[in-house]
mmCIF file of C-alpha atoms and ligand atoms in Angstrom:
data_model
loop_
_atom_site.group_PDB
_atom_site.id
_atom_site.type_symbol
_atom_site.label_atom_id
_atom_site.label_comp_id
_atom_site.label_asym_id
_atom_site.label_seq_id
_atom_site.Cartn_x
_atom_site.Cartn_y
_atom_site.Cartn_z
ATOM 1 C CA MET W 15 81.878 146.610 46.596
ATOM 2 C CA VAL W 16 82.641 145.333 50.025
ATOM 3 C CA GLY W 17 83.627 146.627 53.381
ATOM 4 C CA SER W 18 84.973 150.085 52.676
ATOM 5 C CA GLU W 19 84.676 153.134 50.479
ATOM 6 C CA SER W 20 87.832 152.054 48.653
ATOM 7 C CA GLY W 21 86.316 148.679 47.818
ATOM 8 C CA GLU W 22 88.890 146.732 49.834
ATOM 9 C CA PHE W 23 87.757 143.704 51.817
ATOM 10 C CA GLN W 24 88.784 144.716 55.306
ATOM 11 C CA HIS W 25 88.524 141.989 57.886
ATOM 12 C CA VAL W 26 91.041 141.523 60.672
ATOM 13 C CA SER W 27 91.440 137.795 61.377
ATOM 14 C CA VAL W 28 90.565 136.802 64.932
ATOM 15 C CA MET W 29 93.109 134.918 67.114
ATOM 16 C CA PRO W 30 95.397 134.111 64.163
ATOM 17 C CA GLU W 31 98.303 132.748 66.226
ATOM 18 C CA ALA W 32 96.088 130.501 68.355
ATOM 19 C CA ALA W 33 94.297 129.220 65.233
ATOM 20 C CA ILE W 34 97.580 128.320 63.517
ATOM 21 C CA ALA W 35 98.977 126.728 66.688
ATOM 22 C CA GLY W 36 95.750 124.776 67.126
ATOM 23 C CA LEU W 37 96.001 123.379 63.594
ATOM 24 C CA ASN W 38 99.486 122.017 64.399
ATOM 25 C CA LEU W 39 100.594 122.480 60.777
ATOM 26 C CA GLN W 40 102.396 119.535 59.211
ATOM 27 C CA PRO W 41 104.891 119.899 56.351
ATOM 28 C CA GLY W 42 103.073 119.161 53.099
ATOM 29 C CA GLY W 43 99.721 118.983 54.913
ATOM 30 C CA LEU W 44 96.293 119.618 53.393
ATOM 31 C CA TYR W 45 94.002 122.030 55.251
ATOM 32 C CA LEU W 46 90.363 123.005 54.942
ATOM 33 C CA ASP W 47 89.435 126.604 55.693
ATOM 34 C CA ALA W 48 85.663 126.227 55.964
ATOM 35 C CA THR W 49 85.072 129.993 56.293
ATOM 36 C CA VAL W 50 87.756 131.688 54.208
ATOM 37 C CA GLY W 51 86.205 135.208 54.321
ATOM 38 C CA GLY W 52 88.917 137.660 53.302
ATOM 39 C CA GLY W 53 91.512 134.876 53.387
ATOM 40 C CA GLY W 54 93.422 136.091 56.456
ATOM 41 C CA HIS W 55 93.700 132.737 58.223
ATOM 42 C CA SER W 56 94.366 130.859 54.969
ATOM 43 C CA ASP W 57 97.124 133.317 54.127
ATOM 44 C CA ARG W 58 98.828 132.494 57.427
ATOM 45 C CA ILE W 59 98.452 128.754 56.884
ATOM 46 C CA LEU W 60 99.938 128.945 53.392
ATOM 47 C CA ALA W 61 102.742 131.268 54.452
ATOM 48 C CA ALA W 62 103.722 129.128 57.454
ATOM 49 C CA GLN W 63 104.833 126.058 55.485
ATOM 50 C CA PRO W 64 106.021 126.091 51.874
ATOM 51 C CA GLU W 65 104.232 122.960 50.687
ATOM 52 C CA VAL W 66 101.005 123.168 52.617
ATOM 53 C CA GLN W 67 97.794 123.219 50.547
ATOM 54 C CA VAL W 68 94.407 124.700 51.378
ATOM 55 C CA VAL W 69 90.854 124.100 50.250
ATOM 56 C CA ALA W 70 88.987 127.345 50.942
ATOM 57 C CA ILE W 71 85.216 127.505 51.330
ATOM 58 C CA ASP W 72 82.831 130.409 51.630
ATOM 59 C CA GLN W 73 79.196 130.789 50.709
ATOM 60 C CA ASP W 74 79.531 134.511 50.036
ATOM 61 C CA GLU W 75 80.386 135.480 46.470
ATOM 62 C CA GLN W 76 82.205 138.644 47.557
ATOM 63 C CA ALA W 77 84.252 136.806 50.177
ATOM 64 C CA ILE W 78 85.370 134.193 47.661
ATOM 65 C CA ALA W 79 86.362 136.948 45.211
ATOM 66 C CA ALA W 80 88.309 138.787 47.923
ATOM 67 C CA ALA W 81 90.066 135.611 49.086
ATOM 68 C CA GLN W 82 90.940 134.654 45.509
ATOM 69 C CA ALA W 83 92.552 138.052 45.015
ATOM 70 C CA ARG W 84 94.448 137.916 48.303
ATOM 71 C CA LEU W 85 95.700 134.348 47.883
ATOM 72 C CA ALA W 86 96.441 134.516 44.128
ATOM 73 C CA GLY W 87 100.192 134.412 44.785
ATOM 74 C CA TYR W 88 99.940 130.862 46.159
ATOM 75 C CA GLY W 89 98.791 129.547 42.769
ATOM 76 C CA ASP W 90 97.359 126.050 42.812
ATOM 77 C CA ARG W 91 98.307 125.494 46.460
ATOM 78 C CA VAL W 92 94.847 126.886 47.206
ATOM 79 C CA GLN W 93 91.531 125.780 45.740
ATOM 80 C CA PHE W 94 88.179 127.477 46.263
ATOM 81 C CA TRP W 95 84.712 126.102 46.668
ATOM 82 C CA ARG W 96 81.708 128.410 46.940
ATOM 83 C CA GLY W 97 78.939 126.977 49.072
ATOM 84 C CA ASN W 98 77.816 126.149 52.571
ATOM 85 C CA PHE W 99 80.322 124.118 54.566
ATOM 86 C CA ALA W 100 77.394 121.915 55.616
ATOM 87 C CA ASP W 101 76.982 120.860 51.965
ATOM 88 C CA TYR W 102 80.673 120.297 51.272
ATOM 89 C CA GLN W 103 81.707 116.815 50.143
ATOM 90 C CA PRO W 104 85.442 116.147 50.237
ATOM 91 C CA GLY W 105 85.241 112.867 48.330
ATOM 92 C CA GLU W 106 88.429 110.887 48.973
ATOM 93 C CA MET W 107 90.292 113.907 50.338
ATOM 94 C CA ARG W 108 91.374 113.853 53.976
ATOM 95 C CA PHE W 109 92.652 116.924 55.794
ATOM 96 C CA HIS W 110 95.429 117.451 58.323
ATOM 97 C CA GLY W 111 93.392 120.259 59.819
ATOM 98 C CA ILE W 112 90.055 122.032 59.476
ATOM 99 C CA LEU W 113 89.390 125.605 60.584
ATOM 100 C CA ALA W 114 85.969 127.233 60.973
ATOM 101 C CA ASP W 115 85.905 130.897 62.003
ATOM 102 C CA LEU W 116 82.149 131.272 62.345
ATOM 103 C CA GLY W 117 79.711 134.108 61.791
ATOM 104 C CA VAL W 118 79.886 137.116 59.535
ATOM 105 C CA SER W 119 82.929 139.069 58.422
ATOM 106 C CA SER W 120 83.378 142.787 59.025
ATOM 107 C CA PRO W 121 82.712 143.620 55.336
ATOM 108 C CA GLN W 122 79.430 141.690 55.414
ATOM 109 C CA PHE W 123 78.384 143.545 58.533
ATOM 110 C CA ASP W 124 79.615 146.957 57.435
ATOM 111 C CA THR W 125 78.335 146.939 53.852
ATOM 112 C CA PRO W 126 74.959 148.693 54.149
ATOM 113 C CA GLU W 127 73.274 146.857 51.252
ATOM 114 C CA ARG W 128 73.820 143.477 52.937
ATOM 115 C CA GLY W 129 71.222 144.490 55.532
ATOM 116 C CA PHE W 130 73.021 143.051 58.594
ATOM 117 C CA SER W 131 73.144 146.333 60.505
ATOM 118 C CA PHE W 132 70.348 148.572 61.733
ATOM 119 C CA ARG W 133 72.771 151.495 61.609
ATOM 120 C CA HIS W 134 72.381 151.802 57.841
ATOM 121 C CA GLU W 135 69.130 151.953 55.889
ATOM 122 C CA ALA W 136 68.928 148.903 53.623
ATOM 123 C CA ASP W 137 66.562 146.135 52.558
ATOM 124 C CA LEU W 138 66.047 143.471 55.237
ATOM 125 C CA ASP W 139 68.413 140.913 53.747
ATOM 126 C CA MET W 140 71.171 139.340 55.980
ATOM 127 C CA ARG W 141 71.929 136.434 53.643
ATOM 128 C CA MET W 142 75.548 135.296 53.650
ATOM 129 C CA ASP W 143 74.826 133.386 50.440
ATOM 130 C CA GLN W 144 73.235 135.799 47.980
ATOM 131 C CA ARG W 145 71.619 132.872 46.077
ATOM 132 C CA GLN W 146 69.474 131.860 49.041
ATOM 133 C CA ALA W 147 65.724 132.569 48.794
ATOM 134 C CA VAL W 148 64.998 133.300 52.473
ATOM 135 C CA THR W 149 65.919 136.806 53.637
ATOM 136 C CA ALA W 150 65.331 138.660 56.895
ATOM 137 C CA ALA W 151 62.255 140.219 55.247
ATOM 138 C CA THR W 152 60.785 136.745 54.647
ATOM 139 C CA ILE W 153 61.069 135.914 58.334
ATOM 140 C CA ILE W 154 59.890 139.263 59.682
ATOM 141 C CA ASN W 155 56.922 139.536 57.321
ATOM 142 C CA HIS W 156 55.766 135.890 57.174
ATOM 143 C CA TRP W 157 56.639 133.940 60.320
ATOM 144 C CA ASP W 158 53.943 133.721 62.975
ATOM 145 C CA GLU W 159 54.210 135.609 66.236
ATOM 146 C CA THR W 160 55.212 132.608 68.356
ATOM 147 C CA ASP W 161 58.008 131.578 65.999
ATOM 148 C CA LEU W 162 59.326 135.139 65.923
ATOM 149 C CA ALA W 163 59.235 135.389 69.726
ATOM 150 C CA ASN W 164 60.986 132.026 70.133
ATOM 151 C CA THR W 165 63.654 133.019 67.622
ATOM 152 C CA PHE W 166 64.357 136.335 69.362
ATOM 153 C CA TYR W 167 64.462 134.594 72.737
ATOM 154 C CA THR W 168 66.598 131.599 71.756
ATOM 155 C CA TYR W 169 69.068 133.123 69.308
ATOM 156 C CA GLY W 170 69.106 136.657 70.700
ATOM 157 C CA GLU W 171 68.507 136.023 74.418
ATOM 158 C CA GLU W 172 65.998 138.868 74.099
ATOM 159 C CA ARG W 173 63.882 138.964 77.262
ATOM 160 C CA LEU W 174 61.228 141.194 75.659
ATOM 161 C CA SER W 175 60.863 138.726 72.793
ATOM 162 C CA ARG W 176 57.076 138.385 73.075
ATOM 163 C CA ARG W 177 56.378 142.079 73.245
ATOM 164 C CA ILE W 178 58.648 142.756 70.257
ATOM 165 C CA ALA W 179 57.177 139.896 68.208
ATOM 166 C CA ARG W 180 53.657 141.194 68.885
ATOM 167 C CA ALA W 181 54.578 144.732 67.788
ATOM 168 C CA ILE W 182 56.204 143.404 64.615
ATOM 169 C CA VAL W 183 53.183 141.308 63.658
ATOM 170 C CA GLU W 184 50.850 144.267 64.300
ATOM 171 C CA GLN W 185 52.897 146.710 62.249
ATOM 172 C CA ARG W 186 54.271 144.612 59.392
ATOM 173 C CA PRO W 187 55.170 144.542 56.537
ATOM 174 C CA PHE W 188 58.649 145.968 57.091
ATOM 175 C CA HIS W 189 61.034 146.582 54.227
ATOM 176 C CA THR W 190 64.139 148.164 55.667
ATOM 177 C CA THR W 191 66.544 147.641 58.548
ATOM 178 C CA THR W 192 65.965 151.118 59.959
ATOM 179 C CA GLU W 193 62.152 150.792 59.822
ATOM 180 C CA LEU W 194 62.360 147.561 61.819
ATOM 181 C CA ALA W 195 64.876 148.955 64.321
ATOM 182 C CA ALA W 196 62.661 152.009 64.911
ATOM 183 C CA ALA W 197 59.585 149.831 65.525
ATOM 184 C CA ILE W 198 61.528 147.745 68.061
ATOM 185 C CA ALA W 199 62.773 150.887 69.820
ATOM 186 C CA ARG W 200 59.197 152.238 70.021
ATOM 187 C CA CYS W 201 57.748 149.141 71.673
ATOM 188 C CA VAL W 202 60.263 148.719 74.531
ATOM 189 C CA PRO W 203 60.301 150.675 77.831
ATOM 190 C CA GLY W 204 62.332 153.898 78.060
ATOM 191 C CA SER W 205 64.933 152.324 80.348
ATOM 192 C CA TYR W 206 65.599 149.699 77.678
ATOM 193 C CA ARG W 207 65.813 152.321 74.926
ATOM 194 C CA HIS W 208 68.558 154.147 76.770
ATOM 195 C CA GLY W 209 70.531 151.032 77.756
ATOM 196 C CA ARG W 210 74.087 150.091 76.858
ATOM 197 C CA ILE W 211 73.123 148.613 73.497
ATOM 198 C CA HIS W 212 70.523 149.600 70.913
ATOM 199 C CA PRO W 213 67.203 147.835 71.690
ATOM 200 C CA ALA W 214 67.268 146.154 68.255
ATOM 201 C CA THR W 215 70.719 144.565 68.715
ATOM 202 C CA ARG W 216 69.533 141.184 70.010
ATOM 203 C CA VAL W 217 66.690 140.865 67.522
ATOM 204 C CA PHE W 218 69.081 141.588 64.643
ATOM 205 C CA GLN W 219 71.525 138.959 65.920
ATOM 206 C CA ALA W 220 68.689 136.422 66.218
ATOM 207 C CA LEU W 221 67.436 137.222 62.729
ATOM 208 C CA ARG W 222 70.904 136.777 61.237
ATOM 209 C CA ILE W 223 71.272 133.365 62.904
ATOM 210 C CA ALA W 224 67.818 132.329 61.666
ATOM 211 C CA VAL W 225 68.270 133.603 58.084
ATOM 212 C CA ASN W 226 71.530 131.697 57.704
ATOM 213 C CA GLY W 227 70.524 128.635 59.749
ATOM 214 C CA GLU W 228 73.801 129.131 61.615
ATOM 215 C CA LEU W 229 73.240 126.575 64.382
ATOM 216 C CA THR W 230 71.907 123.911 62.030
ATOM 217 C CA VAL W 231 74.901 124.159 59.691
ATOM 218 C CA LEU W 232 77.314 124.142 62.634
ATOM 219 C CA GLU W 233 75.677 120.956 63.920
ATOM 220 C CA THR W 234 76.152 119.353 60.488
ATOM 221 C CA LEU W 235 79.783 120.463 60.314
ATOM 222 C CA LEU W 236 80.490 119.045 63.776
ATOM 223 C CA GLN W 237 78.957 115.720 62.795
ATOM 224 C CA ARG W 238 80.809 115.431 59.495
ATOM 225 C CA ALA W 239 84.168 117.143 59.901
ATOM 226 C CA PRO W 240 85.813 114.475 62.119
ATOM 227 C CA ASP W 241 85.452 111.992 59.242
ATOM 228 C CA TRP W 242 87.242 114.404 56.907
ATOM 229 C CA LEU W 243 90.382 114.384 59.087
ATOM 230 C CA VAL W 244 93.377 112.082 58.961
ATOM 231 C CA PRO W 245 94.176 110.472 62.332
ATOM 232 C CA GLY W 246 95.914 113.135 64.410
ATOM 233 C CA GLY W 247 94.341 115.894 62.270
ATOM 234 C CA ARG W 248 93.004 118.932 64.087
ATOM 235 C CA LEU W 249 89.596 120.605 64.138
ATOM 236 C CA VAL W 250 89.732 124.275 65.205
ATOM 237 C CA ILE W 251 86.522 126.218 65.721
ATOM 238 C CA ILE W 252 86.245 129.907 66.575
ATOM 239 C CA SER W 253 82.753 130.908 67.710
ATOM 240 C CA PHE W 254 81.254 134.203 68.788
ATOM 241 C CA HIS W 255 78.057 133.232 70.527
ATOM 242 C CA SER W 256 77.427 131.202 73.687
ATOM 243 C CA LEU W 257 74.989 128.882 71.885
ATOM 244 C CA GLU W 258 77.632 128.017 69.290
ATOM 245 C CA ASP W 259 80.391 127.593 71.857
ATOM 246 C CA ARG W 260 78.221 125.286 73.952
ATOM 247 C CA MET W 261 77.455 123.174 70.888
ATOM 248 C CA VAL W 262 81.160 122.924 69.975
ATOM 249 C CA LYS W 263 82.136 122.045 73.549
ATOM 250 C CA GLN W 264 79.526 119.296 73.858
ATOM 251 C CA HIS W 265 80.250 117.797 70.453
ATOM 252 C CA PHE W 266 83.974 117.710 71.088
ATOM 253 C CA ARG W 267 83.436 116.108 74.477
ATOM 254 C CA ASN W 268 80.923 113.476 73.327
ATOM 255 C CA ASP W 269 82.426 112.543 69.971
ATOM 256 C CA ASP W 270 84.453 109.344 70.307
ATOM 257 C CA ARG W 271 86.312 110.169 67.069
ATOM 258 C CA LEU W 272 87.854 113.184 68.825
ATOM 259 C CA ARG W 273 90.230 113.994 71.668
ATOM 260 C CA VAL W 274 89.749 117.421 73.225
ATOM 261 C CA ILE W 275 92.914 119.538 73.125
ATOM 262 C CA THR W 276 91.534 122.720 74.740
ATOM 263 C CA LYS W 277 89.791 121.783 77.992
ATOM 264 C CA LYS W 278 88.754 125.443 78.303
ATOM 265 C CA PRO W 279 88.166 127.712 75.319
ATOM 266 C CA GLN W 280 90.998 130.017 74.360
ATOM 267 C CA VAL W 281 90.116 133.708 74.215
ATOM 268 C CA ALA W 282 91.756 136.745 72.648
ATOM 269 C CA THR W 283 94.392 138.637 74.621
ATOM 270 C CA GLU W 284 93.598 142.105 75.964
ATOM 271 C CA ALA W 285 95.935 143.564 73.363
ATOM 272 C CA GLU W 286 94.052 141.843 70.524
ATOM 273 C CA VAL W 287 90.675 142.959 71.893
ATOM 274 C CA ALA W 288 91.983 146.546 72.099
ATOM 275 C CA GLU W 289 92.930 146.387 68.411
ATOM 276 C CA ASN W 290 90.067 144.272 67.105
ATOM 277 C CA VAL W 291 86.800 144.606 68.974
ATOM 278 C CA ARG W 292 85.334 141.618 67.083
ATOM 279 C CA SER W 293 87.715 139.337 68.968
ATOM 280 C CA ARG W 294 86.103 140.266 72.310
ATOM 281 C CA SER W 295 83.544 137.464 72.241
ATOM 282 C CA ALA W 296 85.665 134.892 70.360
ATOM 283 C CA LYS W 297 86.103 131.413 71.839
ATOM 284 C CA LEU W 298 88.519 129.015 70.184
ATOM 285 C CA ARG W 299 88.361 125.266 70.749
ATOM 286 C CA VAL W 300 90.569 122.519 69.338
ATOM 287 C CA ALA W 301 90.041 118.772 69.036
ATOM 288 C CA GLU W 302 92.134 116.061 67.410
ATOM 289 C CA ARG W 303 91.057 113.062 65.358
ATOM 290 C CA ILE W 304 91.775 109.921 67.318
ATOM 291 C CA GLY W 305 93.324 106.761 66.044
ATOM 292 C CA GLY W 306 95.730 105.551 63.413
ATOM 293 C CA GLU W 307 99.169 106.777 62.705
ATOM 294 C CA ASN W 308 100.715 110.220 62.904
ATOM 295 C CA PRO W 309 99.583 112.259 59.881
ATOM 296 C CA ASP W 310 103.086 113.543 59.192
ATOM 297 C CA PRO W 311 104.681 110.960 56.878
ATOM 298 C CA GLU W 312 108.176 111.809 58.161
ATOM 299 C CA ILE W 313 107.282 111.371 61.828
ATOM 300 C CA ARG W 314 105.247 108.277 60.997
ATOM 301 C CA ASP W 315 108.139 106.697 59.140
ATOM 302 C CA ARG W 316 110.602 107.711 61.872
ATOM 303 C CA LYS W 317 108.331 106.093 64.485
ATOM 304 C CA LYS W 318 108.010 102.961 62.385
ATOM 305 C CA SER W 319 111.761 102.600 61.965
ATOM 306 C CA ALA W 320 112.348 103.270 65.689
ATOM 307 C CA ALA W 321 109.817 100.549 66.535
ATOM 308 C CA TYR W 322 111.437 98.225 64.023
ATOM 309 C CA LEU W 323 114.886 98.818 65.482
ATOM 310 C CA ARG W 324 113.549 98.266 69.017
ATOM 311 C CA GLY W 325 111.596 95.091 68.475
ATOM 312 C CA GLY W 326 112.049 94.047 64.896
ATOM 313 C CA LYS W 327 108.382 94.918 64.223
ATOM 314 C CA SER W 328 106.452 98.085 63.463
ATOM 315 C CA SER W 329 103.921 99.213 66.089
ATOM 316 C CA SER W 330 101.013 98.238 63.834
ATOM 317 C CA GLN W 331 102.275 94.631 63.674
ATOM 318 C CA ARG W 332 102.545 94.199 67.434
HETATM 319 C C1 SAM O 418 84.431 135.548 60.357
HETATM 320 S S1 SAM O 418 84.477 135.441 58.630
HETATM 321 C C2 SAM O 418 85.971 134.554 58.295
HETATM 322 C C3 SAM O 418 87.177 135.426 58.206
HETATM 323 C C4 SAM O 418 88.441 134.698 57.794
HETATM 324 N N1 SAM O 418 88.778 133.642 58.733
HETATM 325 C C5 SAM O 418 89.597 135.655 57.656
HETATM 326 O O1 SAM O 418 90.591 135.524 58.378
HETATM 327 O O2 SAM O 418 89.522 136.552 56.785
HETATM 328 C C6 SAM O 418 83.302 134.205 58.334
HETATM 329 C C7 SAM O 418 83.115 133.868 56.851
HETATM 330 O O3 SAM O 418 82.521 132.595 56.820
HETATM 331 C C8 SAM O 418 81.497 132.573 55.888
HETATM 332 N N2 SAM O 418 80.548 131.576 56.388
HETATM 333 C C9 SAM O 418 79.862 131.595 57.551
HETATM 334 N N3 SAM O 418 79.121 130.488 57.674
HETATM 335 C C10 SAM O 418 79.361 129.736 56.561
HETATM 336 C C11 SAM O 418 78.883 128.485 56.111
HETATM 337 N N4 SAM O 418 77.981 127.787 56.802
HETATM 338 N N5 SAM O 418 79.368 128.009 54.926
HETATM 339 C C12 SAM O 418 80.268 128.709 54.205
HETATM 340 N N6 SAM O 418 80.727 129.922 54.574
HETATM 341 C C13 SAM O 418 80.281 130.431 55.745
HETATM 342 C C14 SAM O 418 80.942 133.974 55.848
HETATM 343 O O4 SAM O 418 80.352 134.218 54.588
HETATM 344 C C15 SAM O 418 82.187 134.803 56.103
HETATM 345 O O5 SAM O 418 82.789 135.205 54.896
#
């Protein structure tokens, strides 16, 4: 199964307090967890307020199963949807907050058969959604040299992208993670081979981003999510890669439906990084949907009656 010998889904949620604070939970609010994973963040949202409800999305079958098991105690306060958040259609539903904790979970990365890591021998897969046709093998064995080099350079910031792409095209087909990692290690200079990270690290990151179209789906989410929020509703994004963080920052800044709450990204504390190495590169940004009334019916009504008492009219009538 996933993530550990015992079959448990083990993923430590990143920046849980900051994520919950960023969502600014409202009593009775409706929240969208666009990347439920093992359900850690959703669990906190549901536990924080007794009447809050969550719609939980993940494209990974095993993640949805793990989250369903973890959140079963909340009954129908949580609903699941398996699919890509870029394809999600909320219909008439509007959310008081949306959370996206991007990238892969620890169980995805650590389960050898998923093919995300060059540390375990496995088929070149890397799909978050097991129904998808394109795998890492498709890209490695069929894309042309220039596209491979550009992918390694752009998504992996790999400065030897051309050399590695050439070696791959000359030696393919590749079937397993370890075969590919060994070929990359063979084609780079000795100094690179004995560097701080394995010489295949950046190429594997780039491949994962390409297989799952991670930047394209983030772009779609950033375009659509503001329309899924009630006025005053919050959008909280946790990213792990400078390309993603830059995209989030620019969208938040240029989107006239949003007001930026975090001028600078929030990062994990030293204590969290010491306990959860995944949090080291996390950047959390928050924006709020502009316009309209306060999403909390109680506060809204209180404001209306205060305005009425002051001037005999509600603020929307003035
Ligand atoms: C970092 S984990 C989330 C962990 C979760 N917040 C928790 O506390 O347990 C990211 C999850 O998002 C899912 N995911 C990533 N991109 C997605 C997308 N575009 N659509 C749906 N799910 C996605 C992955 O399958 C993975 O399970």
